[in-house]
């Protein structure tokens, strides 16, 4: 009975995808209506670790009041250093666990009623059908928030194409250019190729412009994030070069220094420490020399502000 209810929420195409899942490049081909045994560990339901106000995103994303972020459990990558590892690892469904669509919509509606205007879908690549259902459900309630797709970029271009018109702002990571590094740190040898294709699709849909409204909140466009990792300045430089050459130096960029080692990487020879000032400065210099002018750099102290605790009602407060 529950399975039937879930199936009826999805349109025909999403139902077919979820029955033999090829949603993301992992292509597990499992039936997610019969349990989440794919790589991401998540079935066809609403496995959400937290729906909360988040004030720590880039200024144009959070605005003055914050964004209503939906943190999905599970992930289609396994980044060793993930700050959200409590909820992203396979099988962990977080504090909220499995939710009914109405509960999801109620929680979002309550947050939006406090004057927050954007909804962020965090780690959505393995739950795009659920994202579509949530947006449709909000619209049916007369709510049209700014929608932000906050992704690791391990997305198929055709899936992103299906979101055209539904997503207002793409907020993708671009983590690495080198397959060996992607394989070692994120269990995704093909990540560089996949991510670049995904970024090109987002760029095709949005271009370089990031349209900001009168309240200083991005309401349409593309903002690419790159987290500089300790000991990997050259990789970061290659990532920036790739964006400049394959997309444009006019795109908006968020160059992040906030890396903080979790307990999972305490014994890793490179990832066991925070970033050095000179490492970040070298990447910023490269960013400037490539002609990037739009976007943000971070304070070196900001790594203290991004350590969520998903056992709390608001993991960031
Ligand atoms: S979304 Fe999950 S189940 Fe589907 S292909 Fe990707 S990892 Fe596998």
PDB file of C-alpha atoms and ligand atoms in Angstrom:
ATOM      1  CA  UNK A   1       0.000   0.000   0.000  1.00  0.00           C
ATOM      2  CA  UNK A   2       2.781   2.446   0.971  1.00  0.00           C
ATOM      3  CA  UNK A   3       4.663   1.509  -2.173  1.00  0.00           C
ATOM      4  CA  UNK A   4       1.606   2.329  -4.330  1.00  0.00           C
ATOM      5  CA  UNK A   5       1.222   5.711  -2.609  1.00  0.00           C
ATOM      6  CA  UNK A   6       4.830   6.566  -3.347  1.00  0.00           C
ATOM      7  CA  UNK A   7       4.607   5.492  -6.968  1.00  0.00           C
ATOM      8  CA  UNK A   8       1.546   7.622  -7.608  1.00  0.00           C
ATOM      9  CA  UNK A   9       3.479  10.751  -6.623  1.00  0.00           C
ATOM     10  CA  UNK A  10       5.832  10.496  -9.573  1.00  0.00           C
ATOM     11  CA  UNK A  11       5.301  11.168 -13.245  1.00  0.00           C
ATOM     12  CA  UNK A  12       5.698   8.287 -15.718  1.00  0.00           C
ATOM     13  CA  UNK A  13       9.286   9.038 -16.606  1.00  0.00           C
ATOM     14  CA  UNK A  14      10.479   9.315 -13.008  1.00  0.00           C
ATOM     15  CA  UNK A  15       8.564   6.159 -12.097  1.00  0.00           C
ATOM     16  CA  UNK A  16      10.357   4.244 -14.833  1.00  0.00           C
ATOM     17  CA  UNK A  17      13.732   5.580 -13.718  1.00  0.00           C
ATOM     18  CA  UNK A  18      13.121   4.677 -10.070  1.00  0.00           C
ATOM     19  CA  UNK A  19      11.969   1.159 -10.964  1.00  0.00           C
ATOM     20  CA  UNK A  20      15.348   0.380 -12.534  1.00  0.00           C
ATOM     21  CA  UNK A  21      17.462   3.238 -11.339  1.00  0.00           C
ATOM     22  CA  UNK A  22      19.677   4.939 -13.893  1.00  0.00           C
ATOM     23  CA  UNK A  23      19.169   8.387 -12.437  1.00  0.00           C
ATOM     24  CA  UNK A  24      22.835   9.120 -11.866  1.00  0.00           C
ATOM     25  CA  UNK A  25      26.054   7.849 -13.479  1.00  0.00           C
ATOM     26  CA  UNK A  26      26.283   4.924 -11.032  1.00  0.00           C
ATOM     27  CA  UNK A  27      23.398   3.269 -12.935  1.00  0.00           C
ATOM     28  CA  UNK A  28      22.639   0.684 -10.221  1.00  0.00           C
ATOM     29  CA  UNK A  29      19.484  -0.534 -12.053  1.00  0.00           C
ATOM     30  CA  UNK A  30      17.726  -1.469  -8.814  1.00  0.00           C
ATOM     31  CA  UNK A  31      14.045  -0.989  -8.062  1.00  0.00           C
ATOM     32  CA  UNK A  32      13.942   1.847  -5.538  1.00  0.00           C
ATOM     33  CA  UNK A  33      10.273   1.215  -4.826  1.00  0.00           C
ATOM     34  CA  UNK A  34      11.418  -2.088  -3.313  1.00  0.00           C
ATOM     35  CA  UNK A  35      14.151  -0.743  -1.058  1.00  0.00           C
ATOM     36  CA  UNK A  36      17.266   1.395  -1.245  1.00  0.00           C
ATOM     37  CA  UNK A  37      20.001  -1.036  -2.105  1.00  0.00           C
ATOM     38  CA  UNK A  38      21.744   1.117  -4.724  1.00  0.00           C
ATOM     39  CA  UNK A  39      25.028   2.937  -4.214  1.00  0.00           C
ATOM     40  CA  UNK A  40      23.306   5.984  -2.697  1.00  0.00           C
ATOM     41  CA  UNK A  41      21.458   3.788  -0.200  1.00  0.00           C
ATOM     42  CA  UNK A  42      18.189   5.667  -0.642  1.00  0.00           C
ATOM     43  CA  UNK A  43      14.834   4.315  -1.805  1.00  0.00           C
ATOM     44  CA  UNK A  44      12.002   6.112  -3.587  1.00  0.00           C
ATOM     45  CA  UNK A  45      10.780   7.905  -0.462  1.00  0.00           C
ATOM     46  CA  UNK A  46      11.606  11.199   1.231  1.00  0.00           C
ATOM     47  CA  UNK A  47      14.697  10.403   3.302  1.00  0.00           C
ATOM     48  CA  UNK A  48      15.520  13.789   4.705  1.00  0.00           C
ATOM     49  CA  UNK A  49      17.986  14.457   7.507  1.00  0.00           C
ATOM     50  CA  UNK A  50      17.009  18.067   8.123  1.00  0.00           C
ATOM     51  CA  UNK A  51      14.837  20.885   6.829  1.00  0.00           C
ATOM     52  CA  UNK A  52      16.194  24.034   8.418  1.00  0.00           C
ATOM     53  CA  UNK A  53      17.167  27.647   8.029  1.00  0.00           C
ATOM     54  CA  UNK A  54      20.787  27.945   6.952  1.00  0.00           C
ATOM     55  CA  UNK A  55      22.563  31.285   7.136  1.00  0.00           C
ATOM     56  CA  UNK A  56      26.035  30.075   6.215  1.00  0.00           C
ATOM     57  CA  UNK A  57      25.802  29.898   2.422  1.00  0.00           C
ATOM     58  CA  UNK A  58      27.202  32.601   0.134  1.00  0.00           C
ATOM     59  CA  UNK A  59      25.609  36.062   0.771  1.00  0.00           C
ATOM     60  CA  UNK A  60      23.549  35.947  -2.450  1.00  0.00           C
ATOM     61  CA  UNK A  61      22.249  32.475  -1.522  1.00  0.00           C
ATOM     62  CA  UNK A  62      21.455  32.923   2.189  1.00  0.00           C
ATOM     63  CA  UNK A  63      20.528  36.620   2.056  1.00  0.00           C
ATOM     64  CA  UNK A  64      19.907  38.356   5.401  1.00  0.00           C
ATOM     65  CA  UNK A  65      17.426  35.786   6.702  1.00  0.00           C
ATOM     66  CA  UNK A  66      18.882  32.504   5.485  1.00  0.00           C
ATOM     67  CA  UNK A  67      17.727  29.862   3.046  1.00  0.00           C
ATOM     68  CA  UNK A  68      15.384  26.929   3.772  1.00  0.00           C
ATOM     69  CA  UNK A  69      17.740  24.031   3.110  1.00  0.00           C
ATOM     70  CA  UNK A  70      16.548  20.469   2.635  1.00  0.00           C
ATOM     71  CA  UNK A  71      19.391  18.102   3.512  1.00  0.00           C
ATOM     72  CA  UNK A  72      18.768  14.774   1.804  1.00  0.00           C
ATOM     73  CA  UNK A  73      20.214  11.645   3.357  1.00  0.00           C
ATOM     74  CA  UNK A  74      22.501   9.456   1.250  1.00  0.00           C
ATOM     75  CA  UNK A  75      24.754  10.475  -1.621  1.00  0.00           C
ATOM     76  CA  UNK A  76      25.980   9.164  -4.958  1.00  0.00           C
ATOM     77  CA  UNK A  77      29.626   9.922  -4.093  1.00  0.00           C
ATOM     78  CA  UNK A  78      31.629   8.904  -1.027  1.00  0.00           C
ATOM     79  CA  UNK A  79      33.919  11.845  -0.351  1.00  0.00           C
ATOM     80  CA  UNK A  80      36.319  10.856   2.423  1.00  0.00           C
ATOM     81  CA  UNK A  81      36.285  14.333   3.944  1.00  0.00           C
ATOM     82  CA  UNK A  82      32.535  15.012   3.700  1.00  0.00           C
ATOM     83  CA  UNK A  83      31.381  17.526   6.336  1.00  0.00           C
ATOM     84  CA  UNK A  84      27.919  15.945   6.211  1.00  0.00           C
ATOM     85  CA  UNK A  85      29.194  12.380   6.572  1.00  0.00           C
ATOM     86  CA  UNK A  86      26.691  11.684   9.378  1.00  0.00           C
ATOM     87  CA  UNK A  87      23.895  11.756   6.796  1.00  0.00           C
ATOM     88  CA  UNK A  88      25.574  11.184   3.451  1.00  0.00           C
ATOM     89  CA  UNK A  89      26.900   7.699   4.064  1.00  0.00           C
ATOM     90  CA  UNK A  90      24.892   4.881   2.593  1.00  0.00           C
ATOM     91  CA  UNK A  91      21.920   3.811   4.654  1.00  0.00           C
ATOM     92  CA  UNK A  92      21.913   6.669   7.151  1.00  0.00           C
ATOM     93  CA  UNK A  93      18.633   8.548   7.034  1.00  0.00           C
ATOM     94  CA  UNK A  94      19.435  11.149   9.679  1.00  0.00           C
ATOM     95  CA  UNK A  95      17.312  12.667  12.407  1.00  0.00           C
ATOM     96  CA  UNK A  96      14.040  12.991  10.505  1.00  0.00           C
ATOM     97  CA  UNK A  97      14.322   9.623   8.780  1.00  0.00           C
ATOM     98  CA  UNK A  98      11.689   8.796   6.221  1.00  0.00           C
ATOM     99  CA  UNK A  99       9.069  11.496   5.816  1.00  0.00           C
ATOM    100  CA  UNK A 100       5.713  11.765   4.121  1.00  0.00           C
ATOM    101  CA  UNK A 101       5.427  14.374   1.396  1.00  0.00           C
ATOM    102  CA  UNK A 102       2.881  16.381   3.370  1.00  0.00           C
ATOM    103  CA  UNK A 103       5.254  16.616   6.361  1.00  0.00           C
ATOM    104  CA  UNK A 104       8.027  17.798   4.063  1.00  0.00           C
ATOM    105  CA  UNK A 105       5.797  20.470   2.530  1.00  0.00           C
ATOM    106  CA  UNK A 106       4.451  21.538   5.944  1.00  0.00           C
ATOM    107  CA  UNK A 107       7.957  22.074   7.306  1.00  0.00           C
ATOM    108  CA  UNK A 108       9.049  24.058   4.255  1.00  0.00           C
ATOM    109  CA  UNK A 109       5.861  26.125   4.312  1.00  0.00           C
ATOM    110  CA  UNK A 110       6.392  26.990   7.968  1.00  0.00           C
ATOM    111  CA  UNK A 111       9.928  28.235   7.271  1.00  0.00           C
ATOM    112  CA  UNK A 112       8.823  30.215   4.214  1.00  0.00           C
ATOM    113  CA  UNK A 113       6.087  31.861   6.292  1.00  0.00           C
ATOM    114  CA  UNK A 114       8.864  33.551   8.302  1.00  0.00           C
ATOM    115  CA  UNK A 115       9.937  35.605   5.294  1.00  0.00           C
ATOM    116  CA  UNK A 116      12.493  33.246   3.798  1.00  0.00           C
ATOM    117  CA  UNK A 117      12.246  33.185   0.018  1.00  0.00           C
ATOM    118  CA  UNK A 118      14.626  30.466  -1.208  1.00  0.00           C
ATOM    119  CA  UNK A 119      14.547  26.681  -0.888  1.00  0.00           C
ATOM    120  CA  UNK A 120      17.842  24.822  -1.314  1.00  0.00           C
ATOM    121  CA  UNK A 121      18.000  21.143  -2.293  1.00  0.00           C
ATOM    122  CA  UNK A 122      21.276  19.894  -0.800  1.00  0.00           C
ATOM    123  CA  UNK A 123      22.821  16.739  -2.324  1.00  0.00           C
ATOM    124  CA  UNK A 124      19.902  16.217  -4.712  1.00  0.00           C
ATOM    125  CA  UNK A 125      21.549  14.176  -7.501  1.00  0.00           C
ATOM    126  CA  UNK A 126      20.181  10.818  -6.257  1.00  0.00           C
ATOM    127  CA  UNK A 127      16.698  12.197  -5.473  1.00  0.00           C
ATOM    128  CA  UNK A 128      15.803  14.362  -8.460  1.00  0.00           C
ATOM    129  CA  UNK A 129      12.304  12.795  -8.782  1.00  0.00           C
ATOM    130  CA  UNK A 130      11.665  13.686  -5.128  1.00  0.00           C
ATOM    131  CA  UNK A 131      12.895  17.251  -5.786  1.00  0.00           C
ATOM    132  CA  UNK A 132      10.465  17.536  -8.684  1.00  0.00           C
ATOM    133  CA  UNK A 133       7.575  16.278  -6.511  1.00  0.00           C
ATOM    134  CA  UNK A 134       8.434  18.730  -3.700  1.00  0.00           C
ATOM    135  CA  UNK A 135       8.555  21.722  -6.067  1.00  0.00           C
ATOM    136  CA  UNK A 136       5.274  20.652  -7.660  1.00  0.00           C
ATOM    137  CA  UNK A 137       3.714  20.227  -4.180  1.00  0.00           C
ATOM    138  CA  UNK A 138       4.843  23.698  -3.104  1.00  0.00           C
ATOM    139  CA  UNK A 139       3.464  25.216  -6.298  1.00  0.00           C
ATOM    140  CA  UNK A 140       0.113  23.478  -5.696  1.00  0.00           C
ATOM    141  CA  UNK A 141       0.024  25.185  -2.295  1.00  0.00           C
ATOM    142  CA  UNK A 142       0.535  28.529  -4.059  1.00  0.00           C
ATOM    143  CA  UNK A 143       4.201  28.795  -3.022  1.00  0.00           C
ATOM    144  CA  UNK A 144       6.832  29.749  -5.593  1.00  0.00           C
ATOM    145  CA  UNK A 145      10.128  30.043  -3.721  1.00  0.00           C
ATOM    146  CA  UNK A 146      13.455  30.550  -5.480  1.00  0.00           C
ATOM    147  CA  UNK A 147      14.760  27.013  -6.021  1.00  0.00           C
ATOM    148  CA  UNK A 148      18.474  26.277  -5.532  1.00  0.00           C
ATOM    149  CA  UNK A 149      20.051  23.005  -6.732  1.00  0.00           C
ATOM    150  CA  UNK A 150      23.071  22.520  -4.446  1.00  0.00           C
ATOM    151  CA  UNK A 151      24.902  19.604  -6.062  1.00  0.00           C
ATOM    152  CA  UNK A 152      28.200  17.720  -6.082  1.00  0.00           C
ATOM    153  CA  UNK A 153      27.854  17.798  -9.926  1.00  0.00           C
ATOM    154  CA  UNK A 154      27.831  14.025 -10.266  1.00  0.00           C
ATOM    155  CA  UNK A 155      24.706  14.498 -12.381  1.00  0.00           C
ATOM    156  CA  UNK A 156      23.683  13.331 -15.834  1.00  0.00           C
ATOM    157  CA  UNK A 157      23.153  16.169 -18.341  1.00  0.00           C
ATOM    158  CA  UNK A 158      19.789  14.766 -19.441  1.00  0.00           C
ATOM    159  CA  UNK A 159      18.556  14.744 -15.833  1.00  0.00           C
ATOM    160  CA  UNK A 160      19.641  18.361 -15.425  1.00  0.00           C
ATOM    161  CA  UNK A 161      17.893  19.177 -18.698  1.00  0.00           C
ATOM    162  CA  UNK A 162      14.683  17.779 -17.216  1.00  0.00           C
ATOM    163  CA  UNK A 163      15.002  20.362 -14.421  1.00  0.00           C
ATOM    164  CA  UNK A 164      15.154  23.301 -16.805  1.00  0.00           C
ATOM    165  CA  UNK A 165      12.419  25.736 -15.806  1.00  0.00           C
ATOM    166  CA  UNK A 166      12.066  24.168 -12.331  1.00  0.00           C
ATOM    167  CA  UNK A 167      15.428  25.191 -10.879  1.00  0.00           C
ATOM    168  CA  UNK A 168      16.260  28.877 -10.601  1.00  0.00           C
ATOM    169  CA  UNK A 169      19.813  28.769  -9.303  1.00  0.00           C
ATOM    170  CA  UNK A 170      22.414  26.059  -9.851  1.00  0.00           C
ATOM    171  CA  UNK A 171      24.981  25.850  -7.044  1.00  0.00           C
ATOM    172  CA  UNK A 172      27.333  23.068  -8.175  1.00  0.00           C
ATOM    173  CA  UNK A 173      30.675  21.912  -6.779  1.00  0.00           C
ATOM    174  CA  UNK A 174      33.558  21.327  -9.109  1.00  0.00           C
ATOM    175  CA  UNK A 175      35.832  19.191  -6.946  1.00  0.00           C
ATOM    176  CA  UNK A 176      38.617  17.773  -9.126  1.00  0.00           C
ATOM    177  CA  UNK A 177      39.982  17.488 -12.654  1.00  0.00           C
ATOM    178  CA  UNK A 178      42.147  14.425 -12.098  1.00  0.00           C
ATOM    179  CA  UNK A 179      40.461  11.005 -12.191  1.00  0.00           C
ATOM    180  CA  UNK A 180      42.964   9.414  -9.773  1.00  0.00           C
ATOM    181  CA  UNK A 181      42.288  12.070  -7.128  1.00  0.00           C
ATOM    182  CA  UNK A 182      38.534  11.795  -7.690  1.00  0.00           C
ATOM    183  CA  UNK A 183      38.805   8.044  -7.294  1.00  0.00           C
ATOM    184  CA  UNK A 184      40.865   8.210  -4.108  1.00  0.00           C
ATOM    185  CA  UNK A 185      38.815  10.890  -2.350  1.00  0.00           C
ATOM    186  CA  UNK A 186      35.293  10.456  -3.744  1.00  0.00           C
ATOM    187  CA  UNK A 187      35.160   6.921  -5.151  1.00  0.00           C
ATOM    188  CA  UNK A 188      34.405   8.392  -8.574  1.00  0.00           C
ATOM    189  CA  UNK A 189      37.114   7.941 -11.206  1.00  0.00           C
ATOM    190  CA  UNK A 190      34.754   9.394 -13.811  1.00  0.00           C
ATOM    191  CA  UNK A 191      33.859  12.417 -11.670  1.00  0.00           C
ATOM    192  CA  UNK A 192      35.940  14.970 -13.647  1.00  0.00           C
ATOM    193  CA  UNK A 193      34.320  13.990 -16.944  1.00  0.00           C
ATOM    194  CA  UNK A 194      30.810  13.735 -15.507  1.00  0.00           C
ATOM    195  CA  UNK A 195      31.074  17.005 -13.576  1.00  0.00           C
ATOM    196  CA  UNK A 196      32.376  18.950 -16.554  1.00  0.00           C
ATOM    197  CA  UNK A 197      29.491  17.751 -18.720  1.00  0.00           C
ATOM    198  CA  UNK A 198      27.049  18.631 -15.935  1.00  0.00           C
ATOM    199  CA  UNK A 199      28.546  22.100 -15.553  1.00  0.00           C
ATOM    200  CA  UNK A 200      28.308  22.662 -19.301  1.00  0.00           C
ATOM    201  CA  UNK A 201      24.599  21.781 -19.183  1.00  0.00           C
ATOM    202  CA  UNK A 202      24.022  24.187 -16.280  1.00  0.00           C
ATOM    203  CA  UNK A 203      25.982  26.870 -18.116  1.00  0.00           C
ATOM    204  CA  UNK A 204      23.937  26.191 -21.267  1.00  0.00           C
ATOM    205  CA  UNK A 205      20.742  26.750 -19.268  1.00  0.00           C
ATOM    206  CA  UNK A 206      21.858  29.784 -17.264  1.00  0.00           C
ATOM    207  CA  UNK A 207      24.948  31.360 -18.843  1.00  0.00           C
ATOM    208  CA  UNK A 208      27.334  33.458 -16.744  1.00  0.00           C
ATOM    209  CA  UNK A 209      24.861  35.904 -15.284  1.00  0.00           C
ATOM    210  CA  UNK A 210      23.652  35.591 -11.694  1.00  0.00           C
ATOM    211  CA  UNK A 211      20.513  37.708 -11.409  1.00  0.00           C
ATOM    212  CA  UNK A 212      20.084  39.180  -7.940  1.00  0.00           C
ATOM    213  CA  UNK A 213      16.819  40.679  -6.652  1.00  0.00           C
ATOM    214  CA  UNK A 214      16.219  43.859  -4.654  1.00  0.00           C
ATOM    215  CA  UNK A 215      16.799  41.927  -1.403  1.00  0.00           C
ATOM    216  CA  UNK A 216      20.274  40.848  -2.471  1.00  0.00           C
ATOM    217  CA  UNK A 217      19.249  37.241  -3.148  1.00  0.00           C
ATOM    218  CA  UNK A 218      20.193  35.318  -6.287  1.00  0.00           C
ATOM    219  CA  UNK A 219      17.001  34.488  -8.160  1.00  0.00           C
ATOM    220  CA  UNK A 220      18.443  32.999 -11.342  1.00  0.00           C
ATOM    221  CA  UNK A 221      21.784  31.779 -12.599  1.00  0.00           C
ATOM    222  CA  UNK A 222      24.839  29.685 -11.885  1.00  0.00           C
ATOM    223  CA  UNK A 223      27.366  29.868  -9.041  1.00  0.00           C
ATOM    224  CA  UNK A 224      30.184  27.306  -9.074  1.00  0.00           C
ATOM    225  CA  UNK A 225      31.859  26.260  -5.817  1.00  0.00           C
ATOM    226  CA  UNK A 226      35.341  24.914  -5.402  1.00  0.00           C
ATOM    227  CA  UNK A 227      36.733  23.740  -2.056  1.00  0.00           C
ATOM    228  CA  UNK A 228      40.506  24.009  -1.876  1.00  0.00           C
ATOM    229  CA  UNK A 229      41.924  20.879  -0.244  1.00  0.00           C
ATOM    230  CA  UNK A 230      45.151  20.820   1.810  1.00  0.00           C
ATOM    231  CA  UNK A 231      48.133  19.714  -0.224  1.00  0.00           C
ATOM    232  CA  UNK A 232      46.260  20.115  -3.522  1.00  0.00           C
ATOM    233  CA  UNK A 233      46.963  23.623  -4.750  1.00  0.00           C
ATOM    234  CA  UNK A 234      47.868  22.387  -8.232  1.00  0.00           C
ATOM    235  CA  UNK A 235      44.599  20.469  -8.519  1.00  0.00           C
ATOM    236  CA  UNK A 236      42.674  23.607  -7.560  1.00  0.00           C
ATOM    237  CA  UNK A 237      44.548  25.589 -10.184  1.00  0.00           C
ATOM    238  CA  UNK A 238      43.637  22.975 -12.801  1.00  0.00           C
ATOM    239  CA  UNK A 239      39.982  23.168 -11.792  1.00  0.00           C
ATOM    240  CA  UNK A 240      39.995  26.953 -12.209  1.00  0.00           C
ATOM    241  CA  UNK A 241      41.760  26.682 -15.563  1.00  0.00           C
ATOM    242  CA  UNK A 242      39.168  24.171 -16.707  1.00  0.00           C
ATOM    243  CA  UNK A 243      36.281  26.496 -15.761  1.00  0.00           C
ATOM    244  CA  UNK A 244      37.919  29.432 -17.533  1.00  0.00           C
ATOM    245  CA  UNK A 245      38.652  27.441 -20.689  1.00  0.00           C
ATOM    246  CA  UNK A 246      35.600  25.162 -20.925  1.00  0.00           C
ATOM    247  CA  UNK A 247      32.973  27.620 -19.635  1.00  0.00           C
ATOM    248  CA  UNK A 248      34.035  31.221 -19.095  1.00  0.00           C
ATOM    249  CA  UNK A 249      35.974  33.344 -16.580  1.00  0.00           C
ATOM    250  CA  UNK A 250      32.783  35.421 -16.375  1.00  0.00           C
ATOM    251  CA  UNK A 251      30.956  32.748 -14.368  1.00  0.00           C
ATOM    252  CA  UNK A 252      30.373  33.373 -10.665  1.00  0.00           C
ATOM    253  CA  UNK A 253      32.733  31.463  -8.469  1.00  0.00           C
ATOM    254  CA  UNK A 254      32.857  30.690  -4.756  1.00  0.00           C
ATOM    255  CA  UNK A 255      36.395  29.723  -3.788  1.00  0.00           C
ATOM    256  CA  UNK A 256      36.157  28.029  -0.414  1.00  0.00           C
ATOM    257  CA  UNK A 257      38.831  27.789   2.275  1.00  0.00           C
ATOM    258  CA  UNK A 258      36.547  26.185   4.853  1.00  0.00           C
ATOM    259  CA  UNK A 259      37.989  22.659   4.686  1.00  0.00           C
ATOM    260  CA  UNK A 260      38.108  21.087   8.127  1.00  0.00           C
ATOM    261  CA  UNK A 261      39.276  17.493   8.721  1.00  0.00           C
ATOM    262  CA  UNK A 262      36.628  15.216  10.176  1.00  0.00           C
ATOM    263  CA  UNK A 263      37.479  12.234  12.384  1.00  0.00           C
ATOM    264  CA  UNK A 264      37.172  10.013   9.288  1.00  0.00           C
ATOM    265  CA  UNK A 265      40.376  11.486   7.770  1.00  0.00           C
ATOM    266  CA  UNK A 266      42.432  11.998  10.925  1.00  0.00           C
ATOM    267  CA  UNK A 267      45.043   9.509   9.664  1.00  0.00           C
ATOM    268  CA  UNK A 268      45.120  10.665   6.037  1.00  0.00           C
ATOM    269  CA  UNK A 269      48.551  12.198   5.323  1.00  0.00           C
ATOM    270  CA  UNK A 270      47.151  15.177   3.377  1.00  0.00           C
ATOM    271  CA  UNK A 271      43.554  15.573   4.485  1.00  0.00           C
ATOM    272  CA  UNK A 272      44.280  15.444   8.236  1.00  0.00           C
ATOM    273  CA  UNK A 273      44.820  19.205   8.568  1.00  0.00           C
ATOM    274  CA  UNK A 274      43.170  22.513   7.656  1.00  0.00           C
ATOM    275  CA  UNK A 275      44.358  24.587   4.734  1.00  0.00           C
ATOM    276  CA  UNK A 276      47.432  26.807   5.070  1.00  0.00           C
ATOM    277  CA  UNK A 277      47.054  30.529   4.298  1.00  0.00           C
ATOM    278  CA  UNK A 278      49.715  30.369   1.582  1.00  0.00           C
ATOM    279  CA  UNK A 279      47.905  27.487  -0.152  1.00  0.00           C
ATOM    280  CA  UNK A 280      44.672  29.446  -0.366  1.00  0.00           C
ATOM    281  CA  UNK A 281      46.497  32.636  -1.401  1.00  0.00           C
ATOM    282  CA  UNK A 282      48.159  30.788  -4.294  1.00  0.00           C
ATOM    283  CA  UNK A 283      44.771  29.628  -5.603  1.00  0.00           C
ATOM    284  CA  UNK A 284      43.250  33.097  -5.204  1.00  0.00           C
ATOM    285  CA  UNK A 285      46.174  34.498  -7.192  1.00  0.00           C
ATOM    286  CA  UNK A 286      45.486  31.980  -9.952  1.00  0.00           C
ATOM    287  CA  UNK A 287      41.808  32.894  -9.944  1.00  0.00           C
ATOM    288  CA  UNK A 288      42.695  36.537 -10.468  1.00  0.00           C
ATOM    289  CA  UNK A 289      45.262  35.821 -13.151  1.00  0.00           C
ATOM    290  CA  UNK A 290      42.691  33.787 -15.119  1.00  0.00           C
ATOM    291  CA  UNK A 291      40.382  36.796 -15.159  1.00  0.00           C
ATOM    292  CA  UNK A 292      37.657  35.681 -12.728  1.00  0.00           C
ATOM    293  CA  UNK A 293      35.983  38.783 -11.358  1.00  0.00           C
ATOM    294  CA  UNK A 294      32.616  37.566 -10.106  1.00  0.00           C
ATOM    295  CA  UNK A 295      32.167  35.763  -6.851  1.00  0.00           C
ATOM    296  CA  UNK A 296      33.571  35.232  -3.394  1.00  0.00           C
ATOM    297  CA  UNK A 297      36.662  34.267  -1.519  1.00  0.00           C
ATOM    298  CA  UNK A 298      36.458  33.158   2.125  1.00  0.00           C
ATOM    299  CA  UNK A 299      38.112  34.156   5.399  1.00  0.00           C
ATOM    300  CA  UNK A 300      40.642  31.595   6.509  1.00  0.00           C
ATOM    301  CA  UNK A 301      38.839  31.357   9.872  1.00  0.00           C
ATOM    302  CA  UNK A 302      35.593  30.268   8.250  1.00  0.00           C
ATOM    303  CA  UNK A 303      36.346  26.567   8.734  1.00  0.00           C
ATOM    304  CA  UNK A 304      35.102  26.997  12.319  1.00  0.00           C
ATOM    305  CA  UNK A 305      31.594  27.880  11.092  1.00  0.00           C
ATOM    306  CA  UNK A 306      30.827  24.882   8.898  1.00  0.00           C
ATOM    307  CA  UNK A 307      30.643  21.866  11.156  1.00  0.00           C
ATOM    308  CA  UNK A 308      27.051  20.707  11.163  1.00  0.00           C
ATOM    309  CA  UNK A 309      25.676  18.397  13.832  1.00  0.00           C
ATOM    310  CA  UNK A 310      22.739  16.519  12.331  1.00  0.00           C
ATOM    311  CA  UNK A 311      21.606  15.214  15.697  1.00  0.00           C
ATOM    312  CA  UNK A 312      20.312  18.748  16.414  1.00  0.00           C
ATOM    313  CA  UNK A 313      17.063  20.218  15.142  1.00  0.00           C
ATOM    314  CA  UNK A 314      19.071  22.917  13.364  1.00  0.00           C
ATOM    315  CA  UNK A 315      22.477  21.357  12.585  1.00  0.00           C
ATOM    316  CA  UNK A 316      24.094  24.780  12.122  1.00  0.00           C
ATOM    317  CA  UNK A 317      23.013  26.520  15.341  1.00  0.00           C
TER     318      UNK A 317
HETATM  319  S1  LIG B   1      20.530   7.439  -7.802  1.00  0.00           S
HETATM  320 FE1  LIG B   1      21.252   5.903  -6.324  1.00  0.00          FE
HETATM  321  S2  LIG B   1      20.303   3.977  -6.971  1.00  0.00           S
HETATM  322 FE2  LIG B   1      20.100   5.424  -8.683  1.00  0.00          FE
HETATM  323  S3  LIG B   1      21.830   5.045 -10.009  1.00  0.00           S
HETATM  324 FE3  LIG B   1      22.448   6.674  -8.623  1.00  0.00          FE
HETATM  325  S4  LIG B   1      23.418   5.690  -6.849  1.00  0.00           S
HETATM  326 FE4  LIG B   1      22.291   4.101  -7.996  1.00  0.00          FE
END
